[in-house]
Amino acid sequence: MKVLVIGGGGREHAIVDALARSAQVEKIWCAPGNAGIAAQAECVAIKETEVERLRDFAAANEIDLTVVGPEVALAAGVVDAFKAAGLRIFGPTKAAARIESSKEFAKDLMAKYAIPTAGYRAFTEYAEALDYVASRPLPAVLKYDGLAAGKGVVIAETLEEADAALKDMLLDDKFGEGKVVVEDFLTGPEFSFMCFVSGRKVWPMALAQDHKRAFDGDKGPNTGGMGAYSPLPFVTAEDERYALEKILQPTADAMVAEGCPFEGVLYGGLMKTPQGIKVIEFNARFGDPETEVVLPRLKSDIVDIFCAVADGADTQLEWHDFATLGVVLASKGYPGSYEKGHEIKGLDRVGSAVYHMGTKADGGRILTAGGRVLFVVGKGATLAEARANALKDVVQIGCDNLFYRTDIGHWAFEK
Ligand code: AMP
Ligand code: GLY
């Protein structure tokens, strides 16, 4: 089979890696890919949002299966364009991807189908939003309604902070056309429950936990994710069953009922609150960096799964028992502004899997080329062993402009 992967981060590197393990795969292309992916796939210089060029490339190269990584490609309608051309593609249509691209769509869907989530109201007027926030207890949870690369959420501890965020989101048009969802503040450990979904069929993946804050102790600004691990000792089998039966399955069914059946990965960002498990957000794609710790634990052939989802067929998932724990190396300054082009050395000394998130080849050298740069994934019989392996390898990597967290997995070790 000839396979094309769309995207160029750590998630896509892990997808390419999983495809490379399949005996059914003859050749992999990745658009645009990155310096790490280039070792396992032929990188093609087409951007993730250049829908027509991607479609024409797939048709011209007789690609049997295309797998979409990033949300921007979904929101640009890449799946719709491929389907219209009769090309097999793994991912949701633009209409189904609204479960991620529009917070209001997701919240309305959950309200209509009684899927447990935080209470909320949506606003377009700055003054109304501020009045509402002022009338309620702090902290206030403010979510910009649209894609904002994981940075569209502000947890405001004071009214001044809430005011500044609402101005940004509704008056300054910093993100684009403005709408804001104001949510009740929930507490408890968060976890990511990704499922392969094809209409009403739902195949759950192993659970993972991301670490969104930039610094140790869950301090600092929210990022796209600074580390992840799998499995999760604090989520019981009963919790998992509840999340599947009360959240993921009813959501898949709701999408069918709404006339936009979901195909691809439905990602539940869930919180285990004192009042039960609730949805914090849905994503319409594999999580990053969760995918990099979950797919290595997948025993089944991923091609069978992608094809079953795309073709509406049946399949089964099997998982390895070992644990994985990954640490992100990010550019100093991330998630704010940062420099690119710093040389990375010592990758050959690393025994763990290294997924490239934002790198560029420059002759024989590998340079930093993004906010999140590398993801080192340790493996072990236990999470403690996986963490020791990851941290042992992280220090082998030499680069003067990277930082990382040393406490990834702390929820698993403290509780
Ligand atoms: P999101 O992009 O919606 O996942 O939000 C980013 C992060 O903000 C989440 O991972 C949570 O840590 C936090 N967050 C979002 N919504 C809430 C909420 N309703 N209550 C408490 N924390 C939240
Ligand atoms: N790791 C969170 C996300 O992929 O949105």
Short mmCIF file of C-alpha atoms and ligand atoms in Angstrom, two decimals:
data_model
loop_
_atom_site.label_atom_id
_atom_site.label_comp_id
_atom_site.label_asym_id
_atom_site.label_seq_id
_atom_site.Cartn_x
_atom_site.Cartn_y
_atom_site.Cartn_z
CA MET A 1 0.00 0.00 0.00
CA LYS A 2 1.09 3.54 -0.71
CA VAL A 3 0.32 5.89 2.16
CA LEU A 4 0.41 9.67 2.50
CA VAL A 5 0.51 11.35 5.92
CA ILE A 6 -0.45 15.03 6.12
CA GLY A 7 1.40 17.12 8.73
CA GLY A 8 4.91 17.69 9.97
CA GLY A 9 5.09 17.35 13.74
CA GLY A 10 5.70 14.73 16.43
CA ARG A 11 2.22 13.32 16.00
CA GLU A 12 2.81 12.71 12.30
CA HIS A 13 6.24 11.22 13.06
CA ALA A 14 4.56 8.72 15.41
CA ILE A 15 1.91 7.92 12.77
CA VAL A 16 4.63 7.37 10.15
CA ASP A 17 6.51 5.18 12.65
CA ALA A 18 3.39 3.06 13.28
CA LEU A 19 2.76 2.75 9.51
CA ALA A 20 6.37 1.70 8.98
CA ARG A 21 5.76 -1.26 11.32
CA SER A 22 2.99 -2.57 9.03
CA ALA A 23 3.90 -5.32 6.55
CA GLN A 24 1.17 -3.94 4.25
CA VAL A 25 2.93 -0.64 3.66
CA GLU A 26 5.12 -0.36 0.60
CA LYS A 27 5.92 3.34 0.70
CA ILE A 28 5.13 6.36 2.89
CA TRP A 29 5.06 10.03 1.87
CA CYS A 30 4.64 12.86 4.33
CA ALA A 31 3.56 16.43 3.49
CA PRO A 32 5.37 18.50 4.58
CA GLY A 33 7.14 16.17 7.09
CA ASN A 34 10.28 17.18 8.98
CA ALA A 35 13.93 16.20 9.45
CA GLY A 36 13.08 13.18 11.63
CA ILE A 37 10.23 11.92 9.48
CA ALA A 38 12.56 11.99 6.46
CA ALA A 39 14.29 8.84 7.79
CA GLN A 40 11.09 6.82 7.34
CA ALA A 41 9.10 8.63 4.66
CA GLU A 42 9.63 10.71 1.57
CA CYS A 43 8.87 14.29 2.53
CA VAL A 44 6.87 16.34 0.02
CA ALA A 45 7.00 20.14 0.07
CA ILE A 46 3.24 20.76 0.23
CA LYS A 47 1.69 22.61 3.17
CA GLU A 48 -1.04 20.94 5.26
CA THR A 49 -3.63 23.50 4.13
CA GLU A 50 -2.90 23.31 0.38
CA VAL A 51 -5.90 21.08 -0.16
CA GLU A 52 -5.93 20.94 -3.97
CA ARG A 53 -2.20 20.26 -4.22
CA LEU A 54 -2.48 17.46 -1.65
CA ARG A 55 -5.40 15.92 -3.52
CA ASP A 56 -3.61 16.14 -6.86
CA PHE A 57 -0.47 14.63 -5.36
CA ALA A 58 -2.42 11.68 -3.95
CA ALA A 59 -4.18 11.09 -7.27
CA ALA A 60 -0.99 11.38 -9.35
CA ASN A 61 0.96 9.00 -7.09
CA GLU A 62 -1.89 6.48 -6.76
CA ILE A 63 -1.96 6.78 -2.97
CA ASP A 64 -4.14 4.05 -1.43
CA LEU A 65 -4.65 5.75 1.93
CA THR A 66 -4.12 9.28 3.25
CA VAL A 67 -3.99 10.00 6.99
CA VAL A 68 -4.59 13.54 8.26
CA GLY A 69 -2.71 14.77 11.33
CA PRO A 70 -3.43 18.44 12.05
CA GLU A 71 -6.70 20.25 12.70
CA VAL A 72 -5.89 23.04 10.26
CA ALA A 73 -5.97 20.56 7.38
CA LEU A 74 -9.36 19.24 8.52
CA ALA A 75 -10.77 22.73 8.94
CA ALA A 76 -9.48 23.57 5.44
CA GLY A 77 -11.65 20.74 4.10
CA VAL A 78 -8.97 18.29 3.01
CA VAL A 79 -11.16 15.25 3.74
CA ASP A 80 -14.09 16.66 1.76
CA ALA A 81 -11.83 17.35 -1.24
CA PHE A 82 -10.29 13.84 -1.19
CA LYS A 83 -13.69 12.16 -0.84
CA ALA A 84 -15.14 14.21 -3.70
CA ALA A 85 -12.25 12.92 -5.83
CA GLY A 86 -12.88 9.31 -4.76
CA LEU A 87 -9.65 9.08 -2.74
CA ARG A 88 -9.52 7.09 0.51
CA ILE A 89 -8.70 9.31 3.47
CA PHE A 90 -8.67 8.89 7.26
CA GLY A 91 -10.16 11.90 9.05
CA PRO A 92 -13.43 13.78 9.58
CA THR A 93 -15.11 16.07 7.07
CA LYS A 94 -15.06 19.80 7.70
CA ALA A 95 -18.61 19.59 9.08
CA ALA A 96 -17.69 16.81 11.53
CA ALA A 97 -14.44 18.55 12.51
CA ARG A 98 -16.53 21.43 13.93
CA ILE A 99 -16.57 19.41 17.14
CA GLU A 100 -13.05 20.83 17.54
CA SER A 101 -13.03 23.95 15.34
CA SER A 102 -16.11 25.48 16.98
CA LYS A 103 -16.38 25.45 20.78
CA GLU A 104 -20.01 26.55 20.47
CA PHE A 105 -20.90 23.64 18.16
CA ALA A 106 -19.29 21.23 20.63
CA LYS A 107 -21.00 22.77 23.67
CA ASP A 108 -24.43 22.86 21.98
CA LEU A 109 -24.04 19.23 20.92
CA MET A 110 -23.17 18.19 24.48
CA ALA A 111 -26.12 20.14 25.89
CA LYS A 112 -28.57 18.64 23.38
CA TYR A 113 -27.42 15.04 23.97
CA ALA A 114 -26.81 15.32 27.75
CA ILE A 115 -23.10 14.61 27.50
CA PRO A 116 -21.47 15.67 30.80
CA THR A 117 -19.46 18.90 30.50
CA ALA A 118 -18.97 22.22 32.31
CA GLY A 119 -21.88 24.67 32.26
CA TYR A 120 -21.34 27.54 29.79
CA ARG A 121 -22.63 30.56 27.91
CA ALA A 122 -21.46 31.98 24.58
CA PHE A 123 -20.92 35.72 23.92
CA THR A 124 -20.05 37.96 21.01
CA GLU A 125 -20.40 41.27 22.90
CA TYR A 126 -17.50 42.30 25.11
CA ALA A 127 -19.64 44.24 27.64
CA GLU A 128 -22.16 41.40 28.06
CA ALA A 129 -19.39 38.85 28.53
CA LEU A 130 -17.66 41.02 31.13
CA ASP A 131 -20.93 41.60 33.06
CA TYR A 132 -21.56 37.86 33.11
CA VAL A 133 -18.04 37.07 34.32
CA ALA A 134 -18.30 39.79 37.01
CA SER A 135 -21.53 38.21 38.30
CA ARG A 136 -19.91 34.83 38.90
CA PRO A 137 -17.23 33.26 41.09
CA LEU A 138 -13.59 33.32 39.95
CA PRO A 139 -11.57 31.87 38.35
CA ALA A 140 -13.31 32.43 35.03
CA VAL A 141 -12.73 30.05 32.14
CA LEU A 142 -12.73 31.92 28.82
CA LYS A 143 -12.47 30.06 25.55
CA TYR A 144 -12.03 31.70 22.21
CA ASP A 145 -14.38 30.04 19.72
CA GLY A 146 -12.15 28.77 16.94
CA LEU A 147 -8.82 27.12 16.35
CA ALA A 148 -6.07 28.74 18.40
CA ALA A 149 -3.40 26.00 18.57
CA GLY A 150 -4.17 25.14 22.18
CA LYS A 151 -3.68 28.72 23.28
CA GLY A 152 -7.24 30.05 23.02
CA VAL A 153 -8.13 29.27 26.65
CA VAL A 154 -7.60 31.69 29.53
CA ILE A 155 -8.21 30.77 33.18
CA ALA A 156 -8.55 34.23 34.74
CA GLU A 157 -7.91 34.42 38.50
CA THR A 158 -8.94 38.08 38.73
CA LEU A 159 -11.53 40.27 37.03
CA GLU A 160 -8.69 42.39 35.55
CA GLU A 161 -7.20 39.33 33.85
CA ALA A 162 -10.64 38.31 32.56
CA ASP A 163 -11.19 41.82 31.22
CA ALA A 164 -7.86 41.83 29.38
CA ALA A 165 -8.56 38.41 27.85
CA LEU A 166 -12.06 39.38 26.74
CA LYS A 167 -10.68 42.53 25.13
CA ASP A 168 -8.13 40.42 23.24
CA MET A 169 -10.74 37.92 22.09
CA LEU A 170 -13.69 40.21 21.34
CA LEU A 171 -12.40 43.73 20.71
CA ASP A 172 -8.89 43.48 19.26
CA ASP A 173 -9.63 40.66 16.81
CA LYS A 174 -6.26 39.19 17.73
CA PHE A 175 -7.53 35.74 16.75
CA GLY A 176 -10.00 36.69 14.03
CA GLU A 177 -13.78 37.01 14.18
CA GLY A 178 -14.74 36.86 17.83
CA LYS A 179 -16.97 34.66 19.91
CA VAL A 180 -16.21 33.55 23.46
CA VAL A 181 -17.53 30.67 25.53
CA VAL A 182 -17.50 31.31 29.30
CA GLU A 183 -17.43 28.06 31.27
CA ASP A 184 -17.76 26.91 34.87
CA PHE A 185 -14.39 26.19 36.43
CA LEU A 186 -13.90 22.47 37.09
CA THR A 187 -11.19 20.72 39.11
CA GLY A 188 -9.56 17.29 39.00
CA PRO A 189 -7.00 15.35 36.98
CA GLU A 190 -7.31 15.58 33.21
CA PHE A 191 -6.81 12.77 30.74
CA SER A 192 -7.04 12.19 27.03
CA PHE A 193 -9.33 9.48 25.73
CA MET A 194 -8.82 9.01 22.00
CA CYS A 195 -11.08 6.70 20.05
CA PHE A 196 -11.10 5.55 16.46
CA VAL A 197 -14.61 6.34 15.26
CA SER A 198 -16.49 5.38 12.12
CA GLY A 199 -20.10 6.54 12.34
CA ARG A 200 -21.54 4.69 15.34
CA LYS A 201 -18.54 2.39 15.69
CA VAL A 202 -16.10 3.39 18.44
CA TRP A 203 -12.78 1.69 19.19
CA PRO A 204 -11.12 3.09 22.32
CA MET A 205 -7.37 3.64 22.48
CA ALA A 206 -5.14 3.34 25.52
CA LEU A 207 -5.48 6.39 27.77
CA ALA A 208 -2.82 9.08 28.06
CA GLN A 209 -2.26 12.26 30.02
CA ASP A 210 -0.79 15.43 28.59
CA HIS A 211 0.94 18.21 30.58
CA LYS A 212 -0.22 21.54 29.17
CA ARG A 213 1.67 24.01 31.33
CA ALA A 214 5.17 25.07 30.31
CA PHE A 215 7.04 24.47 33.58
CA ASP A 216 7.49 21.93 36.38
CA GLY A 217 4.75 21.83 39.02
CA ASP A 218 2.17 22.67 36.31
CA LYS A 219 3.28 26.32 36.41
CA GLY A 220 3.54 28.83 33.60
CA PRO A 221 1.45 29.40 30.49
CA ASN A 222 -0.60 26.78 28.63
CA THR A 223 1.24 25.18 25.71
CA GLY A 224 0.36 22.62 23.05
CA GLY A 225 1.64 19.98 25.55
CA MET A 226 5.01 19.43 27.26
CA GLY A 227 4.91 15.69 27.93
CA ALA A 228 2.63 12.67 28.13
CA TYR A 229 2.45 9.09 29.34
CA SER A 230 0.36 5.94 29.11
CA PRO A 231 -1.29 4.02 30.82
CA LEU A 232 -2.92 6.05 33.61
CA PRO A 233 -3.05 4.50 37.10
CA PHE A 234 -5.58 7.05 38.43
CA VAL A 235 -8.28 6.18 35.89
CA THR A 236 -10.06 2.97 36.87
CA ALA A 237 -11.59 0.43 34.50
CA GLU A 238 -14.97 1.70 35.72
CA ASP A 239 -14.04 5.30 34.86
CA GLU A 240 -12.99 4.16 31.43
CA ARG A 241 -16.24 2.31 30.86
CA TYR A 242 -18.23 5.35 32.03
CA ALA A 243 -16.29 7.63 29.67
CA LEU A 244 -16.91 5.28 26.76
CA GLU A 245 -20.60 4.65 27.48
CA LYS A 246 -21.64 8.13 28.61
CA ILE A 247 -19.32 10.34 26.59
CA LEU A 248 -17.51 8.96 23.53
CA GLN A 249 -20.19 6.55 22.24
CA PRO A 250 -23.09 9.01 22.69
CA THR A 251 -21.03 11.71 20.99
CA ALA A 252 -20.36 9.47 17.99
CA ASP A 253 -24.09 8.66 17.88
CA ALA A 254 -24.98 12.36 18.20
CA MET A 255 -22.81 13.24 15.22
CA VAL A 256 -24.66 10.64 13.14
CA ALA A 257 -28.00 12.03 14.35
CA GLU A 258 -26.88 15.56 13.44
CA GLY A 259 -26.12 14.47 9.89
CA CYS A 260 -22.35 14.80 10.15
CA PRO A 261 -21.12 11.31 11.06
CA PHE A 262 -17.62 11.31 12.48
CA GLU A 263 -14.80 9.35 10.87
CA GLY A 264 -11.29 9.46 12.26
CA VAL A 265 -9.98 10.03 15.78
CA LEU A 266 -12.40 11.55 18.26
CA TYR A 267 -10.34 12.88 21.14
CA GLY A 268 -12.07 13.46 24.46
CA GLY A 269 -10.16 15.84 26.70
CA LEU A 270 -11.76 14.70 29.97
CA MET A 271 -11.54 15.72 33.62
CA LYS A 272 -12.18 13.43 36.58
CA THR A 273 -14.02 15.93 38.80
CA PRO A 274 -15.56 15.26 42.24
CA GLN A 275 -18.93 15.28 40.40
CA GLY A 276 -17.84 12.67 37.86
CA ILE A 277 -16.00 12.62 34.55
CA LYS A 278 -16.71 15.62 32.31
CA VAL A 279 -15.66 16.86 28.90
CA ILE A 280 -13.22 19.78 28.84
CA GLU A 281 -12.86 19.73 25.06
CA PHE A 282 -13.19 17.53 22.02
CA ASN A 283 -10.60 17.32 19.28
CA ALA A 284 -11.23 15.87 15.84
CA ARG A 285 -7.79 14.29 15.45
CA PHE A 286 -4.94 12.52 17.20
CA GLY A 287 -3.57 14.49 20.19
CA ASP A 288 -0.04 15.79 20.17
CA PRO A 289 1.95 14.63 22.20
CA GLU A 290 -0.47 11.88 23.34
CA THR A 291 -0.22 10.02 20.02
CA GLU A 292 3.54 9.62 20.45
CA VAL A 293 3.03 7.67 23.71
CA VAL A 294 -0.13 5.79 22.67
CA LEU A 295 0.71 4.46 19.18
CA PRO A 296 3.95 2.73 20.30
CA ARG A 297 1.71 0.67 22.64
CA LEU A 298 -0.56 -0.43 19.77
CA LYS A 299 0.03 -4.07 18.90
CA SER A 300 -2.47 -4.22 16.00
CA ASP A 301 -1.57 -3.24 12.46
CA ILE A 302 -2.56 0.41 12.18
CA VAL A 303 -3.31 0.08 8.46
CA ASP A 304 -6.14 -2.34 9.28
CA ILE A 305 -7.61 0.24 11.63
CA PHE A 306 -7.29 3.22 9.28
CA CYS A 307 -8.90 1.21 6.47
CA ALA A 308 -11.68 -0.14 8.71
CA VAL A 309 -12.57 3.42 9.73
CA ALA A 310 -12.40 4.79 6.20
CA ASP A 311 -14.34 1.84 4.71
CA GLY A 312 -16.81 1.34 7.59
CA ALA A 313 -15.54 -2.21 8.18
CA ASP A 314 -14.82 -4.13 11.40
CA THR A 315 -11.53 -4.45 13.24
CA GLN A 316 -10.06 -5.08 16.70
CA LEU A 317 -7.43 -3.30 18.71
CA GLU A 318 -4.73 -4.98 20.78
CA TRP A 319 -2.31 -3.25 23.12
CA HIS A 320 1.11 -3.94 24.59
CA ASP A 321 1.44 -4.05 28.38
CA PHE A 322 4.54 -1.86 28.61
CA ALA A 323 4.35 1.80 29.67
CA THR A 324 5.55 4.85 27.74
CA LEU A 325 6.48 8.31 29.02
CA GLY A 326 7.63 11.16 26.82
CA VAL A 327 9.33 14.49 27.49
CA VAL A 328 9.11 17.46 25.09
CA LEU A 329 12.19 19.56 24.39
CA ALA A 330 10.92 23.03 23.51
CA SER A 331 12.62 26.23 22.32
CA LYS A 332 13.37 28.69 25.13
CA GLY A 333 10.58 31.28 25.16
CA TYR A 334 7.86 28.89 23.92
CA PRO A 335 4.82 29.29 23.98
CA GLY A 336 5.81 32.95 23.49
CA SER A 337 8.33 34.05 20.88
CA TYR A 338 11.46 31.95 20.38
CA GLU A 339 14.47 31.63 18.09
CA LYS A 340 14.87 28.99 15.38
CA GLY A 341 17.94 27.52 13.72
CA HIS A 342 19.90 26.25 16.74
CA GLU A 343 21.88 23.08 16.06
CA ILE A 344 20.85 19.85 17.81
CA LYS A 345 23.55 17.31 18.63
CA GLY A 346 23.72 13.93 20.31
CA LEU A 347 20.61 12.36 18.78
CA ASP A 348 22.68 9.27 17.94
CA ARG A 349 23.34 8.72 21.65
CA VAL A 350 19.62 8.36 22.44
CA GLY A 351 18.26 4.81 22.83
CA SER A 352 14.60 5.84 23.31
CA ALA A 353 12.32 6.77 20.43
CA VAL A 354 12.73 10.42 19.41
CA TYR A 355 9.83 11.99 17.54
CA HIS A 356 10.66 15.25 15.78
CA MET A 357 8.11 18.00 16.44
CA GLY A 358 9.81 21.00 14.87
CA THR A 359 13.16 20.35 13.17
CA LYS A 360 14.80 21.12 9.86
CA ALA A 361 17.72 19.45 8.11
CA ASP A 362 20.58 21.69 6.99
CA GLY A 363 23.08 19.57 5.11
CA GLY A 364 24.15 17.00 7.70
CA ARG A 365 22.99 19.13 10.62
CA ILE A 366 19.62 19.10 12.38
CA LEU A 367 18.30 22.53 13.42
CA THR A 368 15.47 23.65 15.67
CA ALA A 369 12.53 24.90 13.59
CA GLY A 370 9.57 25.26 15.95
CA GLY A 371 8.29 25.90 19.47
CA ARG A 372 8.14 22.26 20.41
CA VAL A 373 11.21 20.64 18.84
CA LEU A 374 11.73 17.02 19.96
CA PHE A 375 9.83 14.43 21.96
CA VAL A 376 11.81 11.69 23.71
CA VAL A 377 9.65 8.65 24.56
CA GLY A 378 10.98 6.20 27.16
CA LYS A 379 9.59 2.69 27.40
CA GLY A 380 9.51 0.43 30.47
CA ALA A 381 7.71 -2.36 32.26
CA THR A 382 6.43 0.36 34.63
CA LEU A 383 5.87 4.10 34.27
CA ALA A 384 8.77 4.73 36.68
CA GLU A 385 11.07 2.76 34.41
CA ALA A 386 9.76 4.54 31.32
CA ARG A 387 10.36 7.91 32.99
CA ALA A 388 13.92 6.98 34.02
CA ASN A 389 14.66 5.91 30.44
CA ALA A 390 13.24 9.11 28.97
CA LEU A 391 15.11 11.42 31.36
CA LYS A 392 18.37 9.50 30.89
CA ASP A 393 18.11 10.10 27.16
CA VAL A 394 16.92 13.72 27.29
CA VAL A 395 20.23 14.82 28.79
CA GLN A 396 22.11 13.19 25.89
CA ILE A 397 20.66 15.79 23.53
CA GLY A 398 22.87 18.82 23.15
CA CYS A 399 21.34 22.14 22.14
CA ASP A 400 21.78 25.56 23.72
CA ASN A 401 18.21 26.74 23.16
CA LEU A 402 15.97 23.99 24.52
CA PHE A 403 14.15 23.44 27.83
CA TYR A 404 12.03 20.59 29.19
CA ARG A 405 10.00 19.52 32.21
CA THR A 406 11.49 17.00 34.66
CA ASP A 407 8.19 16.09 36.36
CA ILE A 408 6.21 14.50 33.52
CA GLY A 409 3.97 11.80 35.00
CA HIS A 410 3.87 13.36 38.48
CA TRP A 411 0.14 12.59 38.81
CA ALA A 412 0.91 8.90 38.41
CA PHE A 413 3.72 8.95 40.94
CA GLU A 414 2.06 11.14 43.59
CA LYS A 415 -1.38 9.59 43.68
P1 AMP B 1 -8.79 23.29 26.31
O1 AMP B 1 -7.99 23.86 25.19
O2 AMP B 1 -10.25 23.53 26.21
O3 AMP B 1 -8.44 21.85 26.59
O4 AMP B 1 -8.28 24.05 27.64
C1 AMP B 1 -6.92 24.10 27.97
C2 AMP B 1 -6.76 23.79 29.43
O5 AMP B 1 -7.48 24.76 30.23
C3 AMP B 1 -7.33 22.46 29.82
O6 AMP B 1 -6.45 21.42 29.59
C4 AMP B 1 -7.61 22.67 31.30
O7 AMP B 1 -6.44 22.49 32.06
C5 AMP B 1 -8.02 24.11 31.36
N1 AMP B 1 -9.48 24.19 31.33
C6 AMP B 1 -10.27 24.28 30.25
N2 AMP B 1 -11.57 24.31 30.58
C7 AMP B 1 -11.63 24.26 31.93
C8 AMP B 1 -12.68 24.26 32.89
N3 AMP B 1 -13.96 24.35 32.52
N4 AMP B 1 -12.35 24.20 34.19
C9 AMP B 1 -11.06 24.13 34.57
N5 AMP B 1 -10.02 24.11 33.72
C10 AMP B 1 -10.28 24.18 32.41
N1 GLY B 2 -2.26 17.57 23.50
C1 GLY B 2 -3.45 18.29 23.31
C2 GLY B 2 -3.90 18.37 21.93
O1 GLY B 2 -3.43 17.67 21.04
O2 GLY B 2 -4.78 19.17 21.66
#
